[in-house]
Amino acid sequence: MLIKRNILAVFAMSFMASATASEFSLGAGAVYNESPYRGYNENVHAVPLISYESESFYFRQTSLGYILSKNEKNEFSITASWMPLEFDPADNDEHDMKQLDKRDSTAMVGAAWYRHEKWGSVKVSAAADVLDNSNGWMGEVSVFRQMPVGKFTLTPSAGVFYYDENFNDYYYGVSGSESRRSGLSSYSPDDSWMPYVGLTMKYPLTNNLVLVANATYTVLPDDVKDSPMVDRDDSFAFMTGLSWRF
């Protein structure tokens, strides 16, 4: 089943930020999330958990990176990632929402910079849609810190996503033709900033088997929550699963 929840993108990126160097792991988990779109009631989905790190490449959930330069404090990479956000009117429970056009998930290409300090790390990234779905782009600024607590590794994070108006219009706008079909008001959002906080936990059950969990809370900006497609002010996601370290 394809994932139709924008909060998963936030979950994936906050979880990616906690990836540990020189590690390859593979596993599976389940994620619960509250969709901002009206008419979606299926909130639990299975997700793969994949992490790979080397001196030149990394794979962190939905993002593949090629490291151009890296030292003790800085890492700069070019990235290719999958944006899982999509809207399928056939899966919606409300009649007016069923009359809207489908919004597809897409591939994003961009760059990311990490800065590591004793107090934590900063991530700055930007990426653009390369499949001509939204023709938009997004950015992220976040801070996170890995904190060993006994056998646990806790990684709190906080950040903000930027989405340009093309991105928001594709996923949350209602065109004139859609408005006439559905009865919803036409809507064209501007760009927006979406803040979030998250917490990732890892706990080794054995030398290879690791329990992982992540919780993310997101505040939806006005240009998203004012859309006739949306009926929430915020969103929450929780993931838990098992991962095998090779």
PDB file of N, CA, C and O in Angstrom, residues 43 65 76-77 85 102 104 107 109 112 165 169-170 175 183 193 196 220 231 235 238-239 244 246:
ATOM      1  N   ASN A  43      -4.578   4.729   9.421  1.00  0.00           N
ATOM      2  CA  ASN A  43      -3.471   5.475  10.008  1.00  0.00           C
ATOM      3  C   ASN A  43      -2.243   4.620  10.327  1.00  0.00           C
ATOM      4  O   ASN A  43      -1.244   5.143  10.805  1.00  0.00           O
ATOM      5  N   GLY A  65      22.571   9.526  -0.609  1.00  0.00           N
ATOM      6  CA  GLY A  65      23.501  10.635  -0.666  1.00  0.00           C
ATOM      7  C   GLY A  65      24.877  10.230  -1.157  1.00  0.00           C
ATOM      8  O   GLY A  65      25.353   9.138  -0.851  1.00  0.00           O
ATOM      9  N   PHE A  76      29.231  17.430   3.349  1.00  0.00           N
ATOM     10  CA  PHE A  76      28.448  18.014   2.266  1.00  0.00           C
ATOM     11  C   PHE A  76      28.188  16.946   1.221  1.00  0.00           C
ATOM     12  O   PHE A  76      29.110  16.250   0.783  1.00  0.00           O
ATOM     13  N   SER A  77      26.933  16.783   0.834  1.00  0.00           N
ATOM     14  CA  SER A  77      26.567  15.719  -0.096  1.00  0.00           C
ATOM     15  C   SER A  77      25.497  16.183  -1.061  1.00  0.00           C
ATOM     16  O   SER A  77      24.739  17.123  -0.787  1.00  0.00           O
ATOM     17  N   LEU A  85       4.729  11.715  -0.090  1.00  0.00           N
ATOM     18  CA  LEU A  85       3.433  12.395  -0.008  1.00  0.00           C
ATOM     19  C   LEU A  85       2.643  12.225  -1.304  1.00  0.00           C
ATOM     20  O   LEU A  85       3.144  12.513  -2.392  1.00  0.00           O
ATOM     21  N   LYS A 102      -5.738  13.404  -8.591  1.00  0.00           N
ATOM     22  CA  LYS A 102      -4.725  12.658  -7.852  1.00  0.00           C
ATOM     23  C   LYS A 102      -3.428  13.457  -7.765  1.00  0.00           C
ATOM     24  O   LYS A 102      -3.049  14.144  -8.716  1.00  0.00           O
ATOM     25  N   ASP A 104       0.592  12.783  -7.055  1.00  0.00           N
ATOM     26  CA  ASP A 104       1.534  11.672  -7.021  1.00  0.00           C
ATOM     27  C   ASP A 104       2.739  11.964  -6.141  1.00  0.00           C
ATOM     28  O   ASP A 104       3.165  13.115  -5.990  1.00  0.00           O
ATOM     29  N   ALA A 107      10.173  12.204  -6.980  1.00  0.00           N
ATOM     30  CA  ALA A 107      11.598  12.132  -6.676  1.00  0.00           C
ATOM     31  C   ALA A 107      12.151  13.541  -6.529  1.00  0.00           C
ATOM     32  O   ALA A 107      11.789  14.446  -7.276  1.00  0.00           O
ATOM     33  N   VAL A 109      15.802  15.851  -5.955  1.00  0.00           N
ATOM     34  CA  VAL A 109      17.263  15.894  -6.046  1.00  0.00           C
ATOM     35  C   VAL A 109      17.739  17.216  -5.460  1.00  0.00           C
ATOM     36  O   VAL A 109      17.163  18.273  -5.738  1.00  0.00           O
ATOM     37  N   ALA A 112      22.752  18.451   0.790  1.00  0.00           N
ATOM     38  CA  ALA A 112      22.626  18.519   2.245  1.00  0.00           C
ATOM     39  C   ALA A 112      23.980  18.834   2.862  1.00  0.00           C
ATOM     40  O   ALA A 112      25.028  18.366   2.379  1.00  0.00           O
ATOM     41  N   GLU A 165       5.554  27.657  -3.096  1.00  0.00           N
ATOM     42  CA  GLU A 165       4.136  27.686  -3.429  1.00  0.00           C
ATOM     43  C   GLU A 165       3.761  26.665  -4.492  1.00  0.00           C
ATOM     44  O   GLU A 165       2.627  26.181  -4.512  1.00  0.00           O
ATOM     45  N   ASP A 169       0.805  24.190  -3.742  1.00  0.00           N
ATOM     46  CA  ASP A 169      -0.350  24.243  -4.632  1.00  0.00           C
ATOM     47  C   ASP A 169      -0.670  22.867  -5.203  1.00  0.00           C
ATOM     48  O   ASP A 169      -1.842  22.506  -5.350  1.00  0.00           O
ATOM     49  N   TYR A 170       0.362  22.093  -5.507  1.00  0.00           N
ATOM     50  CA  TYR A 170       0.141  20.758  -6.059  1.00  0.00           C
ATOM     51  C   TYR A 170      -0.518  19.839  -5.026  1.00  0.00           C
ATOM     52  O   TYR A 170      -1.472  19.115  -5.355  1.00  0.00           O
ATOM     53  N   SER A 175      -8.001  23.527  -7.692  1.00  0.00           N
ATOM     54  CA  SER A 175      -8.127  24.306  -8.922  1.00  0.00           C
ATOM     55  C   SER A 175      -9.584  24.668  -9.184  1.00  0.00           C
ATOM     56  O   SER A 175     -10.508  24.137  -8.549  1.00  0.00           O
ATOM     57  N   GLY A 183     -17.444  20.996  -5.415  1.00  0.00           N
ATOM     58  CA  GLY A 183     -18.155  21.922  -4.551  1.00  0.00           C
ATOM     59  C   GLY A 183     -17.264  22.565  -3.503  1.00  0.00           C
ATOM     60  O   GLY A 183     -17.716  23.452  -2.756  1.00  0.00           O
ATOM     61  N   TRP A 193       6.289  27.548   6.017  1.00  0.00           N
ATOM     62  CA  TRP A 193       7.293  26.978   6.918  1.00  0.00           C
ATOM     63  C   TRP A 193       6.575  26.042   7.880  1.00  0.00           C
ATOM     64  O   TRP A 193       5.583  26.419   8.497  1.00  0.00           O
ATOM     65  N   TYR A 196       8.736  21.280  13.347  1.00  0.00           N
ATOM     66  CA  TYR A 196       8.505  19.968  13.939  1.00  0.00           C
ATOM     67  C   TYR A 196       9.499  19.711  15.062  1.00  0.00           C
ATOM     68  O   TYR A 196      10.563  20.331  15.140  1.00  0.00           O
ATOM     69  N   LEU A 220       1.112  22.360  11.450  1.00  0.00           N
ATOM     70  CA  LEU A 220       0.800  22.696  10.064  1.00  0.00           C
ATOM     71  C   LEU A 220       0.689  24.212   9.905  1.00  0.00           C
ATOM     72  O   LEU A 220       0.008  24.875  10.693  1.00  0.00           O
ATOM     73  N   ASP A 231      -8.170  19.236   7.434  1.00  0.00           N
ATOM     74  CA  ASP A 231      -9.044  19.504   8.583  1.00  0.00           C
ATOM     75  C   ASP A 231      -8.297  19.413   9.908  1.00  0.00           C
ATOM     76  O   ASP A 231      -8.881  19.120  10.944  1.00  0.00           O
ATOM     77  N   SER A 235      -0.081  17.522  13.359  1.00  0.00           N
ATOM     78  CA  SER A 235      -0.040  16.119  12.998  1.00  0.00           C
ATOM     79  C   SER A 235       0.986  15.408  13.865  1.00  0.00           C
ATOM     80  O   SER A 235       1.978  16.004  14.295  1.00  0.00           O
ATOM     81  N   PHE A 238       4.110   8.142  14.973  1.00  0.00           N
ATOM     82  CA  PHE A 238       4.910   7.287  15.846  1.00  0.00           C
ATOM     83  C   PHE A 238       5.295   6.036  15.083  1.00  0.00           C
ATOM     84  O   PHE A 238       4.450   5.388  14.462  1.00  0.00           O
ATOM     85  N   MET A 239       6.568   5.702  15.096  1.00  0.00           N
ATOM     86  CA  MET A 239       7.081   4.510  14.429  1.00  0.00           C
ATOM     87  C   MET A 239       7.809   3.632  15.430  1.00  0.00           C
ATOM     88  O   MET A 239       8.506   4.121  16.314  1.00  0.00           O
ATOM     89  N   TRP A 244      18.170  -5.077  11.916  1.00  0.00           N
ATOM     90  CA  TRP A 244      19.300  -6.000  12.055  1.00  0.00           C
ATOM     91  C   TRP A 244      20.568  -5.327  11.545  1.00  0.00           C
ATOM     92  O   TRP A 244      20.644  -4.923  10.387  1.00  0.00           O
ATOM     93  N   PHE A 246      24.339  -5.369  10.333  1.00  0.00           N
ATOM     94  CA  PHE A 246      25.282  -6.319   9.723  1.00  0.00           C
ATOM     95  C   PHE A 246      26.723  -5.891  10.010  1.00  0.00           C
ATOM     96  O   PHE A 246      27.013  -4.711  10.253  1.00  0.00           O
TER      97      PHE A 246
END
